[in-house]
Short mmCIF file of C-alpha atoms in Angstrom, two decimals:
data_model
loop_
_atom_site.label_atom_id
_atom_site.label_comp_id
_atom_site.label_asym_id
_atom_site.label_seq_id
_atom_site.Cartn_x
_atom_site.Cartn_y
_atom_site.Cartn_z
CA MET W 71 65.67 102.67 90.58
CA THR W 72 68.13 101.32 88.01
CA THR W 73 67.21 98.75 85.42
CA GLU W 74 69.51 95.75 85.01
CA PRO W 75 71.31 95.66 81.64
CA THR W 76 70.01 93.07 79.19
CA ASP W 77 73.31 92.55 77.35
CA LEU W 78 75.60 90.14 79.18
CA ALA W 79 78.57 92.34 78.23
CA ASP W 80 77.14 95.07 80.46
CA LEU W 81 76.78 92.95 83.60
CA THR W 82 79.17 93.18 86.52
CA ALA W 83 81.38 90.24 87.45
CA THR W 84 79.35 89.76 90.62
CA ARG W 85 76.13 89.52 88.61
CA LEU W 86 77.67 87.18 86.04
CA ALA W 87 78.85 84.75 88.73
CA ALA W 88 75.41 84.80 90.33
CA GLY W 89 73.80 84.12 86.95
CA TYR W 90 76.09 81.16 86.31
CA ALA W 91 75.25 79.73 89.72
CA ALA W 92 71.52 80.11 89.07
CA GLY W 93 71.71 78.67 85.57
CA GLU W 94 70.34 81.85 83.95
CA PHE W 95 73.13 81.90 81.36
CA SER W 96 76.51 80.30 80.84
CA PRO W 97 80.12 81.51 80.70
CA VAL W 98 80.03 80.74 76.97
CA ASP W 99 77.12 83.15 76.49
CA ALA W 100 79.03 85.84 78.40
CA ALA W 101 82.28 85.21 76.53
CA ARG W 102 80.58 85.57 73.15
CA ALA W 103 78.91 88.81 74.17
CA VAL W 104 82.15 90.23 75.57
CA LEU W 105 84.23 89.21 72.56
CA GLU W 106 81.79 90.97 70.26
CA ARG W 107 82.07 94.07 72.44
CA ALA W 108 85.86 93.77 72.55
CA GLU W 109 86.08 93.91 68.75
CA ALA W 110 83.87 97.00 68.72
CA ALA W 111 85.85 98.63 71.54
CA GLN W 112 89.09 97.96 69.68
CA ALA W 113 87.76 99.54 66.50
CA ALA W 114 86.58 102.60 68.42
CA THR W 115 89.42 103.20 70.87
CA ASN W 116 92.39 100.94 70.07
CA CYS W 117 92.39 99.56 73.62
CA PHE W 118 93.76 96.08 72.88
CA THR W 119 97.12 94.77 71.77
CA ARG W 120 95.66 91.29 71.49
CA ILE W 121 92.19 89.71 71.56
CA ASP W 122 92.26 85.97 72.28
CA ALA W 123 88.87 84.77 71.01
CA ASP W 124 89.80 81.10 70.73
CA GLU W 125 91.38 80.97 74.19
CA ALA W 126 88.45 82.84 75.72
CA LEU W 127 85.84 80.52 74.22
CA ALA W 128 87.80 77.42 75.19
CA GLY W 129 88.14 78.72 78.75
CA ALA W 130 84.45 79.56 78.85
CA GLU W 131 83.52 76.01 77.74
CA GLU W 132 85.67 74.56 80.54
CA SER W 133 84.09 76.94 83.04
CA ALA W 134 80.59 76.00 81.89
CA GLU W 135 81.40 72.34 82.58
CA ARG W 136 82.52 73.20 86.12
CA TRP W 137 79.37 75.23 86.80
CA ARG W 138 77.17 72.42 85.47
CA ALA W 139 78.96 70.06 87.85
CA GLY W 140 78.42 72.47 90.73
CA ALA W 141 82.18 72.81 91.22
CA PRO W 142 83.38 76.27 90.12
CA ALA W 143 87.13 76.80 90.51
CA GLY W 144 86.69 80.09 92.34
CA PRO W 145 84.57 83.23 92.73
CA VAL W 146 85.39 84.55 89.24
CA ASP W 147 85.07 81.26 87.38
CA GLY W 148 83.86 82.07 83.87
CA VAL W 149 84.12 85.84 84.29
CA PRO W 150 85.81 87.60 81.32
CA VAL W 151 88.96 89.51 82.28
CA THR W 152 91.58 91.58 80.48
CA VAL W 153 95.20 92.15 81.46
CA LYS W 154 97.34 95.23 80.91
CA ASP W 155 100.19 94.43 78.55
CA ILE W 156 102.75 95.05 81.29
CA LEU W 157 101.90 91.88 83.24
CA LEU W 158 103.15 88.49 82.11
CA THR W 159 100.46 86.19 80.70
CA ARG W 160 101.29 82.61 79.82
CA GLY W 161 101.04 81.88 76.11
CA ALA W 162 100.79 85.54 75.03
CA PRO W 163 103.50 88.12 74.36
CA THR W 164 103.94 90.93 76.87
CA LEU W 165 105.14 93.71 74.59
CA ARG W 166 104.91 96.65 77.02
CA GLY W 167 104.07 99.04 74.18
CA SER W 168 107.66 98.97 72.94
CA ARG W 169 109.18 98.20 69.58
CA THR W 170 112.27 97.06 71.48
CA VAL W 171 110.50 94.00 72.92
CA ARG W 172 110.60 90.91 70.73
CA ALA W 173 107.29 89.10 70.36
CA GLU W 174 108.86 85.67 69.94
CA GLY W 175 108.37 83.32 72.85
CA PRO W 176 108.31 81.28 74.72
CA TRP W 177 105.97 83.17 77.07
CA GLU W 178 105.65 80.52 79.75
CA GLU W 179 104.92 82.37 82.97
CA ASP W 180 101.99 84.24 84.55
CA ALA W 181 102.43 87.25 86.79
CA PRO W 182 101.12 86.46 90.29
CA ALA W 183 97.75 88.22 89.88
CA VAL W 184 97.26 86.57 86.48
CA ALA W 185 98.09 83.18 88.00
CA ARG W 186 95.52 83.66 90.76
CA LEU W 187 92.87 84.53 88.17
CA ARG W 188 93.76 81.51 86.07
CA GLU W 189 93.49 79.23 89.11
CA SER W 190 90.07 80.76 89.84
CA GLY W 191 88.78 79.91 86.33
CA ALA W 192 88.67 83.43 84.86
CA VAL W 193 88.24 83.71 81.09
CA PHE W 194 91.07 85.71 79.50
CA VAL W 195 89.84 87.98 76.71
CA GLY W 196 93.09 89.71 75.78
CA LYS W 197 95.88 92.16 76.59
CA THR W 198 95.25 95.89 76.85
CA THR W 199 97.32 98.84 75.68
CA THR W 200 99.89 100.79 77.66
CA PRO W 201 102.33 103.58 76.88
CA GLU W 202 105.87 102.29 76.42
CA PHE W 203 106.87 100.53 79.65
CA GLY W 204 103.98 102.34 81.39
CA TRP W 205 106.03 105.54 81.68
CA LYS W 206 103.34 108.26 81.45
CA GLY W 207 99.79 109.20 82.42
CA VAL W 208 98.29 108.80 78.94
CA THR W 209 98.13 105.76 76.67
CA ASP W 210 99.92 105.97 73.36
CA SER W 211 103.00 104.12 72.24
CA PRO W 212 105.27 103.80 69.20
CA ARG W 213 104.22 100.18 68.85
CA HIS W 214 100.44 100.37 69.18
CA GLY W 215 99.44 103.99 68.61
CA VAL W 216 96.92 106.09 70.54
CA THR W 217 94.18 104.68 72.77
CA GLY W 218 91.06 106.83 72.66
CA ASN W 219 88.55 107.65 75.37
CA PRO W 220 85.30 105.64 75.30
CA TYR W 221 83.29 108.85 75.78
CA ASP W 222 85.11 110.66 72.96
CA PRO W 223 87.74 108.64 71.05
CA ARG W 224 89.48 111.84 69.96
CA ARG W 225 90.52 112.33 73.57
CA THR W 226 92.90 110.31 75.71
CA ALA W 227 91.81 107.40 77.85
CA GLY W 228 94.45 108.44 80.39
CA GLY W 229 97.18 106.09 81.43
CA SER W 230 99.15 104.20 81.82
CA SER W 231 96.38 101.59 82.17
CA GLY W 232 94.26 103.35 79.56
CA GLY W 233 93.51 100.26 77.51
CA SER W 234 92.12 98.47 80.54
CA ALA W 235 89.95 101.44 81.49
CA ALA W 236 88.50 101.77 77.99
CA ALA W 237 87.87 98.03 77.76
CA VAL W 238 85.98 97.92 81.07
CA ALA W 239 83.97 101.05 80.24
CA LEU W 240 82.89 99.60 76.88
CA GLY W 241 81.90 96.16 78.15
CA ALA W 242 84.94 94.23 76.92
CA GLY W 243 85.14 92.34 80.21
CA PRO W 244 84.01 93.60 83.64
CA LEU W 245 87.39 92.95 85.29
CA SER W 246 90.86 94.11 84.32
CA LEU W 247 94.30 94.06 85.91
CA GLY W 248 96.18 97.35 85.75
CA THR W 249 99.36 98.69 87.26
CA ASP W 250 99.85 102.01 89.04
CA GLY W 251 103.22 103.70 89.61
CA GLY W 252 102.06 107.31 89.76
CA GLY W 253 98.32 107.17 89.13
CA SER W 254 98.16 104.63 86.33
CA VAL W 255 94.91 102.92 87.32
CA ARG W 256 93.30 106.01 88.89
CA ILE W 257 93.99 108.49 86.06
CA PRO W 258 92.29 106.41 83.33
CA ALA W 259 89.53 105.36 85.72
CA SER W 260 88.72 109.03 86.26
CA PHE W 261 88.86 109.83 82.54
CA CYS W 262 86.84 106.75 81.49
CA GLY W 263 84.21 106.66 84.23
CA ILE W 264 85.10 103.37 85.93
CA PHE W 265 86.36 102.28 89.36
CA ALA W 266 90.00 101.51 90.15
CA LEU W 267 91.95 100.78 93.30
CA LYS W 268 95.65 101.18 93.88
CA ALA W 269 95.96 98.77 96.77
CA THR W 270 98.46 99.17 99.60
CA TYR W 271 101.91 98.36 98.27
CA GLY W 272 102.59 94.63 98.61
CA ARG W 273 98.95 93.67 99.09
CA VAL W 274 98.82 92.32 95.51
CA PRO W 275 102.02 90.40 94.73
CA LEU W 276 104.01 91.62 91.72
CA TYR W 277 106.55 89.74 89.62
CA PRO W 278 108.84 90.50 87.89
CA ALA W 279 109.76 93.35 90.20
CA SER W 280 109.10 96.71 88.61
CA PRO W 281 112.12 98.80 87.55
CA PHE W 282 110.21 101.66 89.17
CA GLY W 283 110.69 99.85 92.46
CA THR W 284 108.21 100.18 95.29
CA LEU W 285 106.27 102.93 93.50
CA ALA W 286 104.55 100.30 91.34
CA HIS W 287 101.34 98.57 92.44
CA VAL W 288 98.94 96.12 90.79
CA GLY W 289 95.28 96.98 91.10
CA PRO W 290 91.77 96.08 89.98
CA MET W 291 89.93 98.11 87.34
CA THR W 292 86.23 97.34 87.39
CA ARG W 293 82.65 98.52 86.88
CA ASP W 294 82.17 99.23 90.58
CA ALA W 295 83.66 98.79 94.05
CA ALA W 296 81.88 95.48 94.68
CA ASP W 297 83.59 93.93 91.65
CA ALA W 298 86.93 95.33 92.83
CA ALA W 299 86.44 93.68 96.22
CA LEU W 300 85.62 90.41 94.45
CA LEU W 301 88.79 90.69 92.39
CA MET W 302 90.90 91.63 95.42
CA ASP W 303 89.77 88.47 97.17
CA VAL W 304 91.33 86.52 94.30
CA ILE W 305 94.53 88.40 93.43
CA THR W 306 95.84 89.02 96.95
CA GLY W 307 96.85 85.38 97.31
CA ALA W 308 100.47 84.81 98.30
CA ASP W 309 103.23 84.32 95.74
CA TRP W 310 106.81 83.58 96.80
CA ARG W 311 108.22 85.39 93.75
CA ASP W 312 107.43 88.78 95.35
CA TRP W 313 109.79 89.21 98.31
CA SER W 314 107.97 92.42 99.39
CA GLN W 315 104.42 91.06 99.50
CA LEU W 316 102.40 91.57 102.66
CA GLY W 317 101.12 88.79 104.87
CA PRO W 318 97.76 87.03 104.50
CA VAL W 319 94.61 89.15 104.34
CA ALA W 320 92.44 89.05 107.44
CA GLY W 321 88.93 88.37 106.16
CA SER W 322 87.24 89.02 102.85
CA PHE W 323 87.17 92.35 101.06
CA ARG W 324 83.66 91.54 99.86
CA ASP W 325 82.46 90.97 103.42
CA ALA W 326 83.99 94.29 104.46
CA LEU W 327 81.76 96.21 102.02
CA ALA W 328 78.83 95.81 104.39
CA GLY W 329 80.45 97.86 107.14
CA PRO W 330 79.01 101.28 107.97
CA VAL W 331 80.23 104.59 106.62
CA SER W 332 78.60 106.37 109.53
CA GLY W 333 81.27 107.63 111.88
CA LEU W 334 84.14 107.51 109.38
CA ARG W 335 86.42 110.51 109.84
CA VAL W 336 86.76 112.07 106.39
CA ALA W 337 89.15 114.86 105.48
CA TYR W 338 88.09 116.71 102.35
CA SER W 339 90.95 118.55 100.64
CA PRO W 340 89.91 120.29 97.40
CA SER W 341 93.53 120.89 96.27
CA LEU W 342 95.85 119.32 98.88
CA GLY W 343 96.59 122.91 99.86
CA TRP W 344 98.62 123.45 96.71
CA ASP W 345 98.22 125.88 93.84
CA VAL W 346 96.22 123.54 91.63
CA ALA W 347 93.78 124.86 89.02
CA VAL W 348 90.87 122.47 89.52
CA ALA W 349 88.21 122.81 86.82
CA PRO W 350 85.00 124.22 88.38
CA GLU W 351 82.87 121.30 87.16
CA VAL W 352 85.36 118.86 88.68
CA ALA W 353 85.38 120.71 91.99
CA ALA W 354 81.58 120.76 92.12
CA ALA W 355 81.23 117.05 91.35
CA VAL W 356 83.83 116.06 93.96
CA ARG W 357 82.14 118.26 96.57
CA GLY W 358 78.87 116.51 95.75
CA ALA W 359 80.45 113.13 96.47
CA VAL W 360 81.77 114.44 99.78
CA GLU W 361 78.30 115.71 100.66
CA THR W 362 76.93 112.24 99.93
CA LEU W 363 79.41 110.73 102.40
CA ALA W 364 78.35 113.31 104.97
CA GLY W 365 74.72 112.45 104.33
CA LEU W 366 75.55 108.81 105.02
CA GLY W 367 76.85 109.74 108.44
CA ALA W 368 80.57 110.30 107.82
CA CYS W 369 82.17 113.03 109.91
CA VAL W 370 83.52 115.37 107.21
CA GLU W 371 85.98 118.20 107.75
CA GLU W 372 87.46 120.36 105.02
CA ILE W 373 91.18 120.31 105.78
CA ASP W 374 94.46 119.87 103.93
CA PRO W 375 97.02 117.25 105.02
CA GLY W 376 99.78 119.84 105.34
CA ILE W 377 102.25 118.24 102.96
CA ALA W 378 104.50 119.79 100.30
CA ASP W 379 104.35 118.68 96.67
CA PRO W 380 106.91 115.85 96.36
CA VAL W 381 107.11 116.01 92.56
CA GLU W 382 110.89 116.46 92.37
CA ALA W 383 111.48 113.43 94.58
CA PHE W 384 109.01 111.47 92.48
CA HIS W 385 110.81 112.51 89.30
CA THR W 386 114.14 111.36 90.70
CA LEU W 387 112.76 107.92 91.52
CA TRP W 388 110.61 107.62 88.38
CA PHE W 389 113.15 108.86 85.86
CA SER W 390 115.87 106.70 87.43
CA GLY W 391 113.59 103.69 87.08
CA ALA W 392 112.95 104.54 83.44
CA ALA W 393 116.70 104.78 82.81
CA ARG W 394 117.08 101.34 84.33
CA VAL W 395 114.38 99.94 82.01
CA VAL W 396 116.35 100.84 78.89
CA GLN W 397 119.86 100.43 80.27
CA HIS W 398 120.44 97.26 78.26
CA LEU W 399 119.41 98.77 74.90
CA ASP W 400 121.89 99.65 72.19
CA ASP W 401 121.74 102.88 70.20
CA ALA W 402 119.62 101.33 67.45
CA ASP W 403 116.97 100.21 69.94
CA ARG W 404 117.05 103.51 71.82
CA ALA W 405 116.18 105.25 68.58
CA LEU W 406 112.92 103.26 68.56
CA LEU W 407 111.77 104.60 71.93
CA ASP W 408 109.01 107.13 72.55
CA PRO W 409 110.85 110.49 72.40
CA GLY W 410 109.43 111.55 75.76
CA LEU W 411 110.59 108.33 77.37
CA ARG W 412 114.03 108.81 75.87
CA GLU W 413 114.18 112.29 77.41
CA ILE W 414 113.35 111.17 80.95
CA CYS W 415 115.74 108.22 80.65
CA GLU W 416 118.55 110.60 79.80
CA GLN W 417 117.64 112.75 82.79
CA GLY W 418 117.33 109.73 85.06
CA ALA W 419 120.77 108.46 84.06
CA ARG W 420 122.31 111.72 85.32
CA TYR W 421 121.05 111.35 88.90
CA SER W 422 123.61 110.24 91.48
CA ALA W 423 123.12 107.73 94.27
CA LEU W 424 122.99 110.67 96.68
CA ASP W 425 120.21 112.27 94.60
CA TYR W 426 118.29 109.02 94.79
CA LEU W 427 118.76 108.68 98.55
CA ALA W 428 117.67 112.29 99.07
CA ALA W 429 114.45 111.44 97.21
CA VAL W 430 114.03 108.42 99.48
CA ASP W 431 114.40 110.75 102.49
CA THR W 432 111.63 112.97 101.11
CA ARG W 433 109.51 109.91 100.56
CA MET W 434 109.97 108.66 104.12
CA ALA W 435 109.10 112.07 105.57
CA LEU W 436 105.98 112.21 103.42
CA GLY W 437 104.95 108.75 104.58
CA GLN W 438 105.40 109.75 108.20
CA ALA W 439 103.36 112.92 107.67
CA MET W 440 100.51 110.98 106.10
CA GLY W 441 100.69 108.35 108.84
CA ARG W 442 100.27 111.10 111.41
CA PHE W 443 97.42 112.62 109.39
CA HIS W 444 95.57 109.30 109.25
CA SER W 445 95.75 108.93 113.01
CA ALA W 446 93.06 111.62 113.00
CA TYR W 447 91.26 110.81 109.71
CA ASP W 448 90.18 107.51 108.17
CA LEU W 449 89.96 108.88 104.64
CA LEU W 450 91.39 111.75 102.64
CA VAL W 451 89.16 112.83 99.74
CA THR W 452 90.45 114.81 96.75
CA PRO W 453 89.68 115.06 93.06
CA THR W 454 91.33 112.20 91.21
CA GLU W 455 92.36 114.64 88.50
CA PRO W 456 91.84 118.42 88.33
CA ILE W 457 90.69 118.10 84.71
CA THR W 458 88.79 115.77 82.41
CA ALA W 459 90.16 113.96 79.36
CA PHE W 460 92.06 116.08 76.84
CA GLU W 461 93.26 115.48 73.28
CA GLY W 462 94.65 112.06 72.46
CA GLY W 463 98.30 111.55 71.55
CA ALA W 464 99.57 114.35 73.82
CA GLU W 465 101.43 113.92 77.11
CA VAL W 466 100.02 117.19 78.48
CA PRO W 467 96.96 119.29 77.53
CA SER W 468 97.69 121.87 74.86
CA GLY W 469 98.21 125.33 76.32
CA SER W 470 98.60 124.00 79.86
CA GLY W 471 102.21 125.05 80.24
CA HIS W 472 103.10 121.64 81.65
CA THR W 473 106.10 119.79 80.27
CA ARG W 474 105.58 116.34 81.83
CA TRP W 475 102.47 114.33 82.72
CA THR W 476 103.07 114.87 86.44
CA GLY W 477 102.16 118.54 85.93
CA TRP W 478 98.46 117.73 85.56
CA THR W 479 98.29 114.74 87.94
CA PRO W 480 99.14 116.32 91.33
CA PHE W 481 96.66 114.22 93.31
CA THR W 482 97.85 110.75 92.35
CA TYR W 483 101.66 110.31 92.50
CA PRO W 484 102.06 111.43 96.16
CA PHE W 485 100.26 108.29 97.31
CA ASN W 486 102.54 106.00 95.33
CA LEU W 487 105.38 107.49 97.32
CA THR W 488 103.52 106.74 100.57
CA GLN W 489 102.25 103.30 99.41
CA GLN W 490 98.72 104.03 100.64
CA PRO W 491 95.55 102.56 99.15
CA ALA W 492 93.77 105.02 96.88
CA ALA W 493 90.73 104.61 94.66
CA SER W 494 89.06 106.61 91.93
CA VAL W 495 85.26 106.61 91.92
CA PRO W 496 83.18 108.25 89.15
CA CYS W 497 81.16 111.14 90.56
CA GLY W 498 79.76 113.02 87.56
CA VAL W 499 80.40 114.34 84.07
CA ASP W 500 81.37 117.75 82.77
CA GLY W 501 79.54 119.84 80.20
CA ASP W 502 81.03 117.76 77.38
CA GLY W 503 79.79 114.55 78.97
CA LEU W 504 83.30 113.50 80.07
CA PRO W 505 83.66 111.60 83.35
CA ILE W 506 84.95 113.11 86.59
CA GLY W 507 86.53 111.07 89.38
CA VAL W 508 86.80 111.52 93.14
CA GLN W 509 89.81 109.99 94.91
CA LEU W 510 89.50 108.21 98.25
CA VAL W 511 92.81 107.70 100.07
CA GLY W 512 93.16 105.49 103.14
CA ALA W 513 95.88 104.76 105.63
CA ARG W 514 98.33 102.01 104.71
CA HIS W 515 96.65 98.61 104.98
CA ALA W 516 93.16 100.20 105.14
CA ASP W 517 92.13 98.94 101.68
CA ALA W 518 88.87 97.60 103.08
CA VAL W 519 87.92 101.04 104.41
CA VAL W 520 88.52 102.62 100.99
CA LEU W 521 86.44 99.95 99.29
CA ARG W 522 83.64 100.29 101.84
CA ALA W 523 83.37 104.06 101.35
CA ALA W 524 83.50 103.68 97.57
CA HIS W 525 80.80 101.00 97.68
CA ALA W 526 78.62 103.32 99.75
CA LEU W 527 78.87 105.96 97.02
CA TYR W 528 77.70 103.40 94.46
CA GLU W 529 74.86 102.23 96.69
CA ALA W 530 73.77 105.83 97.20
CA GLY W 531 73.76 106.44 93.45
CA ALA W 532 76.51 109.07 93.64
CA ALA W 533 78.91 106.99 91.52
CA ARG W 534 76.49 106.18 88.70
CA ILE W 535 77.16 108.17 85.54
CA PRO W 536 75.85 107.87 81.98
CA ALA W 537 77.36 105.00 80.04
CA PRO W 538 79.63 105.82 77.11
CA PRO W 539 78.06 105.75 73.67
CA ALA W 540 78.05 102.46 71.80
CA PRO W 541 81.53 102.01 70.31
CA ARG W 542 81.97 102.80 66.64
CA ARG W 543 85.06 102.65 64.45
CA ARG W 544 86.98 105.90 64.72
CA SER W 545 86.51 108.23 61.77
CA GLY W 546 89.23 107.85 59.17
CA ASP W 547 90.24 104.45 60.52
CA SER W 548 90.50 101.73 57.93
CA GLY W 549 91.21 98.97 60.38
CA SER W 550 94.74 99.90 61.41
CA ASN W 551 93.70 99.80 65.07
CA SER W 552 93.24 96.07 65.05
CA PRO W 553 95.94 94.25 67.02
CA GLY W 554 98.90 93.99 64.70
CA ALA W 555 100.46 90.78 63.48
CA ASP W 556 103.49 91.36 65.70
CA ALA W 557 101.14 91.33 68.71
CA LEU W 558 99.59 88.01 67.83
#
């Protein structure tokens, strides 16, 4: 039996909303607790580009008035949220981790998911760190430096939504909006011990359109699957600015959590059938999660999906998108870029239209193969990552032999190509106390099935791991990790 946290910063969004409704505490109480935690999280991990204390407290006061009147604006009214600094947020700069972005406004527009949260009365705490333009699977940038892992700040939080993952893990708001173009909510969720969902492409509207095209998704990053379902019920609202959004959702994601896991057809693939060196502790923890699903009545079979690694096609699409991001920059601005980003942009600029279309062909064939696979299986289960968090400030683990971040993330980027829903659920820790994640992949449009299975793991206790240590300022830091003046 678990004991409910006593600090409001440690409560889930679902529990906070229930407490507001019952009059146990107010959104102002929660905002103050979360802001205190946000400052500590920033000092320990450098997970924020901006903390908006005044805006958060003002929003919390307005929310408290609505709750007192019995008229909350929506299901997350008064709940503290953070937003990855890739998504537009009205009144705050969106710097994208780049020294080439000018902080001067006006910043007058919300991204669709941010707009839905604002309409629902959410309390905005601040913007979270990203690598430059979200280009890689770790979070460090020339503009804002390295974001550390909440379990060990010397290690990476993962990326590209690493700031959001660290903030959620450390109690700086139970809800965060991340983006995922090749694993960018799932990688840091796995490394930081939280939950994240890459929803089916188009399920959460996105604007402006990503230069990485239809690889890029918006997704919830939360304490657990129930909070993610709550957030999905808010952010999936229609927005005409996204021409590729899906139609209205049939029913509530929260209501779908109550469905049974018994009878679900689960394919367990320890390595996707590829030559992947999965750390033994990771493999054991993921197998334990699979055994939990089997114990809950799922029909589990160990089988690979029979697909080839599409990394070269992914590189063609990803590097071309990166080249498009910086196409407008002059030589002086290009010199300011992350050197790794500059390298892939140069490579991306050399691809031809025929190269790009060949990658699209590979992508379509992969999508068809996975569609066929999911006609027999409701879920595919893999490790989220074959490793746990490694040293901060590096794109790849030292001594790994990899040259790009995709070398150590083989389980995530394939499902951006196929546009399927995929979630990372914590399932244990390694010998150093670092979190391990299990990935649940569903058929396109089966987001509710993924959330239901993830929720079942939480309910069974299989997704509960030790909390990170209380955040402390990183050794040798004299305050340089506070959001800089150019971010304010």
